[in-house]
PDB file of C-alpha atoms in Angstrom:
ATOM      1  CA  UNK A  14     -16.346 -41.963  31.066  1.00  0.00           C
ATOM      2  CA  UNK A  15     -16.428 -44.545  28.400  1.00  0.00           C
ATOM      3  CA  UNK A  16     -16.232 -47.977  28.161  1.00  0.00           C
ATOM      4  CA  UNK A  17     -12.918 -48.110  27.058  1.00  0.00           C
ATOM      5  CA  UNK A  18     -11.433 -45.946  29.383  1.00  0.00           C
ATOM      6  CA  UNK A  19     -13.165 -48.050  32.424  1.00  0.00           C
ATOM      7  CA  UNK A  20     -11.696 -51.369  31.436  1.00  0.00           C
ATOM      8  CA  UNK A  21      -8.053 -50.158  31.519  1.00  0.00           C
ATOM      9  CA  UNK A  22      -6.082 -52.100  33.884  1.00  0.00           C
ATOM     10  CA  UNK A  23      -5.540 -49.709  37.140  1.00  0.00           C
ATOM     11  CA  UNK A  24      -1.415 -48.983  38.101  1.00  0.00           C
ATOM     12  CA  UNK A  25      -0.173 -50.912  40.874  1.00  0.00           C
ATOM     13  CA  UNK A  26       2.025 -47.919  41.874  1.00  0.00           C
ATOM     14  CA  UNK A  27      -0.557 -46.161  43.871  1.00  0.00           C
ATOM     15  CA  UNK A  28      -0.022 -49.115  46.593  1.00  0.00           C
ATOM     16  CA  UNK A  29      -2.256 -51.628  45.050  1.00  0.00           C
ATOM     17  CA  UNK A  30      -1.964 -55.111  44.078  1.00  0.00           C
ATOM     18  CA  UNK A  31      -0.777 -56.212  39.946  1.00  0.00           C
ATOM     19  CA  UNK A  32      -1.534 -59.552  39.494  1.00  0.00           C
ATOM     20  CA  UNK A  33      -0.501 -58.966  35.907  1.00  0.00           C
ATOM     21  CA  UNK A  34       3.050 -59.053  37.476  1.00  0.00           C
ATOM     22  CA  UNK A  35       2.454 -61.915  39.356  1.00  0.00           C
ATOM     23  CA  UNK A  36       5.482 -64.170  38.684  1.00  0.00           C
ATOM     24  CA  UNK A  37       6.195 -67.589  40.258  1.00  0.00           C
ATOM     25  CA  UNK A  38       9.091 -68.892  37.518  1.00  0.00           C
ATOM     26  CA  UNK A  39      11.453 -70.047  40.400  1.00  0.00           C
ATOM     27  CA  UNK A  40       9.040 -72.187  41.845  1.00  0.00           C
ATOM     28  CA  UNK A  41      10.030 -75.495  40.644  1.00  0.00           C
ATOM     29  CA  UNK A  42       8.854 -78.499  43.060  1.00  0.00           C
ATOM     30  CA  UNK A  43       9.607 -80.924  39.902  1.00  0.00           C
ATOM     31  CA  UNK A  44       9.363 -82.265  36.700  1.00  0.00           C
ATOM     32  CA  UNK A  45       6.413 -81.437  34.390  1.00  0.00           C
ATOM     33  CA  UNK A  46       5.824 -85.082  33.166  1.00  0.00           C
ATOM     34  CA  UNK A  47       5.954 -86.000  36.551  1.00  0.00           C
ATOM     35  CA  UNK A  48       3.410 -83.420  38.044  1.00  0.00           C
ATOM     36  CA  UNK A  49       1.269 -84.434  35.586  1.00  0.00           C
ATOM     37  CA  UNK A  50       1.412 -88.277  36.176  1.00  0.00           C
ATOM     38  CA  UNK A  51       0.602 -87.673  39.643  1.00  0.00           C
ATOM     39  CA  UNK A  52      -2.100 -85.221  38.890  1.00  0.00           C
ATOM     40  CA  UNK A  53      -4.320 -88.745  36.765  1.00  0.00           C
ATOM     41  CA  UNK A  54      -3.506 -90.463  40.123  1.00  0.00           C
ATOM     42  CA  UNK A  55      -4.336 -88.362  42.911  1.00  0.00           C
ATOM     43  CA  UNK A  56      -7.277 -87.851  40.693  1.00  0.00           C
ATOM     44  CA  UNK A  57      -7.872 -91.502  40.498  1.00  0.00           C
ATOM     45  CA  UNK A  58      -6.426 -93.120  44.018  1.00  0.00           C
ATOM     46  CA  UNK A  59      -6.195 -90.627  46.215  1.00  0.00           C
ATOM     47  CA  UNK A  60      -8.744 -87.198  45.981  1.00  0.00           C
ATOM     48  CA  UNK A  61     -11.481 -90.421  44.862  1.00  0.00           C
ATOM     49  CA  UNK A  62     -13.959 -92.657  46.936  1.00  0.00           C
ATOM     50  CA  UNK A  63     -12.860 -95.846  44.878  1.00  0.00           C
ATOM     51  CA  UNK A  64     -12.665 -98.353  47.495  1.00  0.00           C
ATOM     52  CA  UNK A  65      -8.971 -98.941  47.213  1.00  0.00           C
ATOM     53  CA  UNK A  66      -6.692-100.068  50.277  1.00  0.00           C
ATOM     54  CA  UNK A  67      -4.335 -98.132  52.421  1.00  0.00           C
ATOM     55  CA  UNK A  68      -1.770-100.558  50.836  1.00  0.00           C
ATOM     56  CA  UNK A  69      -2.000 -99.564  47.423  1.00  0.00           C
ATOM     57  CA  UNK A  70      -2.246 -96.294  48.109  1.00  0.00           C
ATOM     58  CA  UNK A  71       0.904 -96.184  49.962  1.00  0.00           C
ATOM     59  CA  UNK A  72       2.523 -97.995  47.144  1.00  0.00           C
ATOM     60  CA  UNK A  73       1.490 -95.584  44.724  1.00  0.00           C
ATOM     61  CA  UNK A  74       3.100 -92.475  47.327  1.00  0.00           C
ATOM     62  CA  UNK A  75       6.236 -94.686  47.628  1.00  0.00           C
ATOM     63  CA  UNK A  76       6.707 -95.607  43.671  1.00  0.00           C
ATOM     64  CA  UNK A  77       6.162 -91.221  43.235  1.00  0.00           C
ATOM     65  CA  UNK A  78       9.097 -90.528  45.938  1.00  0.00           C
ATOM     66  CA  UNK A  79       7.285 -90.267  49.232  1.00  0.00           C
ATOM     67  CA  UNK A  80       8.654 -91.642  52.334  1.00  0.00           C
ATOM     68  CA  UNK A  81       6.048 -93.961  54.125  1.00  0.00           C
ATOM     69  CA  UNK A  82       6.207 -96.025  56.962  1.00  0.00           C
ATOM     70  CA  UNK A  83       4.247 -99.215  57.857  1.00  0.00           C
ATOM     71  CA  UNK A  84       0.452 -99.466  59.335  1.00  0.00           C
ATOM     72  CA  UNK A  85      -0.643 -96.565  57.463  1.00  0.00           C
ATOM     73  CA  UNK A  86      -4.158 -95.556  57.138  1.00  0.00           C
ATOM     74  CA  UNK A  87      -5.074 -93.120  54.204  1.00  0.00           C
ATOM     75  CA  UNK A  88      -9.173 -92.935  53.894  1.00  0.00           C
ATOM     76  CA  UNK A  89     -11.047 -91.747  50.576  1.00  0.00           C
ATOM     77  CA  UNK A  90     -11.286 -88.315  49.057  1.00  0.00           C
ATOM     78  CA  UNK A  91      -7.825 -87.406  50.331  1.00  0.00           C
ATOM     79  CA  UNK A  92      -5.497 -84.640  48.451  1.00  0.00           C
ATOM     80  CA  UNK A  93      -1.644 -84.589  47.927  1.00  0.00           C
ATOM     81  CA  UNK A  94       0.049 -82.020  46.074  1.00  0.00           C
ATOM     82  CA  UNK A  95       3.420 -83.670  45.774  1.00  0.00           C
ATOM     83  CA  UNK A  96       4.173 -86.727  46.886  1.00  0.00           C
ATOM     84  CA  UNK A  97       7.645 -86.546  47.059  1.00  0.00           C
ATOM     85  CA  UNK A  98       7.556 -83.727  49.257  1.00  0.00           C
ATOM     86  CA  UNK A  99       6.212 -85.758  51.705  1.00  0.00           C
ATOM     87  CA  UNK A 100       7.342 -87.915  54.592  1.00  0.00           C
ATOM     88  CA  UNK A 101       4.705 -90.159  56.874  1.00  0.00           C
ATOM     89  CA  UNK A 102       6.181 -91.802  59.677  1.00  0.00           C
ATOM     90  CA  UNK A 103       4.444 -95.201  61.136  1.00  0.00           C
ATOM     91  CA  UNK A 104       0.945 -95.837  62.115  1.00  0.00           C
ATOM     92  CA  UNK A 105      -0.267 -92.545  60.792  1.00  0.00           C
ATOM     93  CA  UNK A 106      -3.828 -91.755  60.037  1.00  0.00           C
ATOM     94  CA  UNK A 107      -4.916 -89.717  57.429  1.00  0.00           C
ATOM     95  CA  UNK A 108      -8.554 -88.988  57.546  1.00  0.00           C
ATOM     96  CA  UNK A 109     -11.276 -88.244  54.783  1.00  0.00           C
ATOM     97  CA  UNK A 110     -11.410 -84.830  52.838  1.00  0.00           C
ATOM     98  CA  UNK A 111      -7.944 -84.563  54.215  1.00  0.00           C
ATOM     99  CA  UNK A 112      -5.713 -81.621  52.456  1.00  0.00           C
ATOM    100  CA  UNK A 113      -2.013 -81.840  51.907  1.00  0.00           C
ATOM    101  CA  UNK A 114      -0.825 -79.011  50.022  1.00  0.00           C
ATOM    102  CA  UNK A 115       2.793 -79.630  50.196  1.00  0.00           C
ATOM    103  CA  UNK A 116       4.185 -77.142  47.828  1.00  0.00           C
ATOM    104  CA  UNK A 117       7.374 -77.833  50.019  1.00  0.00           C
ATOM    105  CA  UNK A 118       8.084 -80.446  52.861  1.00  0.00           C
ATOM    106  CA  UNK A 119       6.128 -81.965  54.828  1.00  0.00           C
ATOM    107  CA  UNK A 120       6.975 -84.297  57.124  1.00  0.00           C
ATOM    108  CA  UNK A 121       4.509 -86.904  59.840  1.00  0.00           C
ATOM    109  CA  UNK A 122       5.828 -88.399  62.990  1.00  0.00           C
ATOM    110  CA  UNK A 123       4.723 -91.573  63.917  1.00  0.00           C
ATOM    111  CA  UNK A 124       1.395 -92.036  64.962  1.00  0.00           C
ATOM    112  CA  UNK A 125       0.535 -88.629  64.011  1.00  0.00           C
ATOM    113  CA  UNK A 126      -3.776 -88.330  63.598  1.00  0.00           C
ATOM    114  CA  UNK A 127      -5.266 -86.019  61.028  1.00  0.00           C
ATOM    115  CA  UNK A 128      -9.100 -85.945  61.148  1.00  0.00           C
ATOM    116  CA  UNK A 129     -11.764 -85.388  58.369  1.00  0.00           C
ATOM    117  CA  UNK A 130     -11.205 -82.642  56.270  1.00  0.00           C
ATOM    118  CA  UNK A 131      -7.588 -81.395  58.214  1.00  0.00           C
ATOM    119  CA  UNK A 132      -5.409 -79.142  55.855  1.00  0.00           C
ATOM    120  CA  UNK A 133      -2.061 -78.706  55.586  1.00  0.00           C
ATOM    121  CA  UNK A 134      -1.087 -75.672  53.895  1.00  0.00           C
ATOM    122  CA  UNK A 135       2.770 -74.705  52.793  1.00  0.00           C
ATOM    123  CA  UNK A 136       1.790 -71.441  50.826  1.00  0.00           C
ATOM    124  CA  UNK A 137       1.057 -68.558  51.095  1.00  0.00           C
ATOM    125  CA  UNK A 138       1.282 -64.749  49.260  1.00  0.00           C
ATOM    126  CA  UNK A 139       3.080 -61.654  50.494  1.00  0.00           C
ATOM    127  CA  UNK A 140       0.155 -59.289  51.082  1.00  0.00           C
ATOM    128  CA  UNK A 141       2.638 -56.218  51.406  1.00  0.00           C
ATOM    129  CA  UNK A 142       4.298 -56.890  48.014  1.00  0.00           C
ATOM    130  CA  UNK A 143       2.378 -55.736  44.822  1.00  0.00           C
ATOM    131  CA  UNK A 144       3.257 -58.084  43.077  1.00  0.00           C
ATOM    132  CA  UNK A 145       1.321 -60.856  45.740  1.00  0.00           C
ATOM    133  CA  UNK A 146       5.073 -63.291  45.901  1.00  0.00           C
ATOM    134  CA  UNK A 147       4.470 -66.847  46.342  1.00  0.00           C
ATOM    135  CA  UNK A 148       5.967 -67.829  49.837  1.00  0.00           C
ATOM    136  CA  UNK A 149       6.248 -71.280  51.113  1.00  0.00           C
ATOM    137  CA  UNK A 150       7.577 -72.539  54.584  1.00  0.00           C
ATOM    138  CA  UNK A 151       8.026 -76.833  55.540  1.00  0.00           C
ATOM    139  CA  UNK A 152       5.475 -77.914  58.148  1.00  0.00           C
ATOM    140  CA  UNK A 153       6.281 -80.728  60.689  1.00  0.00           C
ATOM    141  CA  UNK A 154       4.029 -82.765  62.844  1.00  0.00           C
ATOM    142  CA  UNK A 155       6.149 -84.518  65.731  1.00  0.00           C
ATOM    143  CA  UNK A 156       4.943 -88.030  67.274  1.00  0.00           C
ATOM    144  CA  UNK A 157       1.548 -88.219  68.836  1.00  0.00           C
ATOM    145  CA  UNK A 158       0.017 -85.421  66.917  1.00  0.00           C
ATOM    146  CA  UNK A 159      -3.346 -84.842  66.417  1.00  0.00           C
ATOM    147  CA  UNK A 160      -4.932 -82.388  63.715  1.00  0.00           C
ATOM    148  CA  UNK A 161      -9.025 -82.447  64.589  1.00  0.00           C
ATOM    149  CA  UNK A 162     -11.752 -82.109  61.864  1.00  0.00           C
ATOM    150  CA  UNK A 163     -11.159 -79.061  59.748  1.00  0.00           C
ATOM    151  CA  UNK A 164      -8.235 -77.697  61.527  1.00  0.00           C
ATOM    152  CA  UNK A 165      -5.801 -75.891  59.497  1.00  0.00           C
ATOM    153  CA  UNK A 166      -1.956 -75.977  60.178  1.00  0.00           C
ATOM    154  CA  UNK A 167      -0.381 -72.827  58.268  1.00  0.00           C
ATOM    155  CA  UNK A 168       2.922 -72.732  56.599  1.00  0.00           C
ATOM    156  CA  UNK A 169       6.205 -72.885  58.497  1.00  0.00           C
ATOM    157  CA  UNK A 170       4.129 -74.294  61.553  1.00  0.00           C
ATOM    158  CA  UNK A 171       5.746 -77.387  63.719  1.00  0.00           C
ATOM    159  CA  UNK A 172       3.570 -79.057  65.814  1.00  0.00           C
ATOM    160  CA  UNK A 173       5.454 -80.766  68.711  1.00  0.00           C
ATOM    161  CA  UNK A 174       4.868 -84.151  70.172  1.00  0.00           C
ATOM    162  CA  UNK A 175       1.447 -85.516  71.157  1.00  0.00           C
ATOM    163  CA  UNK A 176       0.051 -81.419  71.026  1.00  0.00           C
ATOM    164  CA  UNK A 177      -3.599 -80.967  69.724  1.00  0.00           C
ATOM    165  CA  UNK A 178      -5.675 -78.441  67.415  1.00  0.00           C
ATOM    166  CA  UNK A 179      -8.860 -79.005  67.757  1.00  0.00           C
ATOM    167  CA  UNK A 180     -11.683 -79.313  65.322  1.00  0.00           C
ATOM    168  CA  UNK A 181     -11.733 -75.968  63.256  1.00  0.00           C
ATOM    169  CA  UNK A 182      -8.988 -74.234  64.857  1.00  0.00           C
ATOM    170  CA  UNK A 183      -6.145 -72.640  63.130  1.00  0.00           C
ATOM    171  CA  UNK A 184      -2.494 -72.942  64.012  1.00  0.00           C
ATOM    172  CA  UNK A 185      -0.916 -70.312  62.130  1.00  0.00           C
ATOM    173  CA  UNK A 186       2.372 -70.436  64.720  1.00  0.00           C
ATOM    174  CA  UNK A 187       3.895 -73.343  66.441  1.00  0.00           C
ATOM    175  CA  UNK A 188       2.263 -75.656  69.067  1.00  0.00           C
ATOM    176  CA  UNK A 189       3.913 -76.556  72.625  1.00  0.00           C
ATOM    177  CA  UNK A 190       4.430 -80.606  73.040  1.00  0.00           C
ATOM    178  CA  UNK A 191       1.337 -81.987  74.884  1.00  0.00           C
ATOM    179  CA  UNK A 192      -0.597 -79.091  74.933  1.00  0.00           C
ATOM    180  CA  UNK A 193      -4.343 -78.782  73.539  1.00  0.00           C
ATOM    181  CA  UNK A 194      -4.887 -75.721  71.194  1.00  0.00           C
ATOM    182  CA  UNK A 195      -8.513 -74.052  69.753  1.00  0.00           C
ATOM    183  CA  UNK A 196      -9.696 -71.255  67.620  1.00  0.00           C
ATOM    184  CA  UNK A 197      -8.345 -68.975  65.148  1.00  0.00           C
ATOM    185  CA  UNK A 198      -5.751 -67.877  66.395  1.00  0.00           C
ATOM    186  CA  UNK A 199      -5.212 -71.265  68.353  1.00  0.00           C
ATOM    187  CA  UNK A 200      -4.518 -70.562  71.704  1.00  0.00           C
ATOM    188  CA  UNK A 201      -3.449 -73.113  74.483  1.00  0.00           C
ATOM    189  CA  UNK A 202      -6.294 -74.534  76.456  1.00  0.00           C
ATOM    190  CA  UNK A 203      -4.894 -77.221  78.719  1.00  0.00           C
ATOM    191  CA  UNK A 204      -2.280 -79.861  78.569  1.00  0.00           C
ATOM    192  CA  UNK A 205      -2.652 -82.966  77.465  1.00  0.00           C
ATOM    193  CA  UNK A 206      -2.676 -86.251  79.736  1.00  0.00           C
ATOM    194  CA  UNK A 207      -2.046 -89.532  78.303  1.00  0.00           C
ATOM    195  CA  UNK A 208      -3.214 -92.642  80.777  1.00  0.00           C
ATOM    196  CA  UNK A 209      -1.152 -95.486  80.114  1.00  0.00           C
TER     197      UNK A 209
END
């Protein structure tokens, strides 16, 4: 066989994926100018360890669209896709190496936790279609929520009130109010007690 005929691109039809067909054209989560003006300052504020405070940074979310509440805590090195896809309740932590990759909503209850390196991730592909479609589902975190250290919340996942995923688990369905989920798949472990 020659060279030639081994760098032809192989035919999808045979039940394989064609990226060469990939097509995302209706995915439109704003305008260009402003995707790109938010790229320089995630860059700069946000995905950074300049020693800027959780004020500024808020301001900056706030002057691109997001919804913010008060007392929040954003820590270096942290990643937003689009900020104005995004709405943080009050008193909401957001720890370092955090990942929001809000290609659609996402919205934080108050006092919601997300620990070093948590990601929140709105898209996905369609493994079954050839053409590997871009699908994206909202993710919600209720009150009292907790994301541990490397967890990963899946598209179209709502995490109820006060529930947990703990450090390196994977939620890629939703999670029962006040109950404490691990591994990939989570799976409930135990409820959670708050003492007063």
């Amino acid at each position: 066989m020659s060279t030639e005929e081994t760098s032809q691109p192989v035919s999808a039809s045979a039940g394989q994926t064609d990226l060469s067909r990939y097509n995302n054209d209706w995915f439109k989560p704003g305008p260009r100018w402003k995707m790109l003006l938010w790229h320089f300052t995630n860059a700069l504020f946000f995905n950074s360890y300049a020693p800027l405070p959780s004020r500024v940074k808020v301001s900056l979310l706030r002057a691109f669209g997001g919804k913010v509440g008060v007392g929040v805590m954003i820590k270096p090195a942290v990643n937003i896709k689009y900020p104005w896809l995004l709405s943080i309740g009050n008193y909401v932590w957001i720890g370092e190496g955090v990942w929001i990759d809000n290609l659609t909503q996402v919205t934080l209850g108050n006092h919601v936790c997300l620990s070093q390196g948590a990601m929140l991730l709105t898209g996905n592909h369609d493994y079954r279609s050839a053409t590997f479609d871009l699908k994206v589902a909202a993710i919600q975190l209720e009150d009292g929520a907790w994301i541990g250290a490397k967890a990963t919340v899946c598209p179209g996942v709502r995490v109820e009130s006060h529930a947990i995923l703990s450090v390196g688990s994977v939620a890629n369905r939703s999670l029962a109010a006040y109950t404490i989920y691990q591994g990939n798949p989570a799976v409930a472990i135990r409820k959670r007690t708050i003492n007063s």
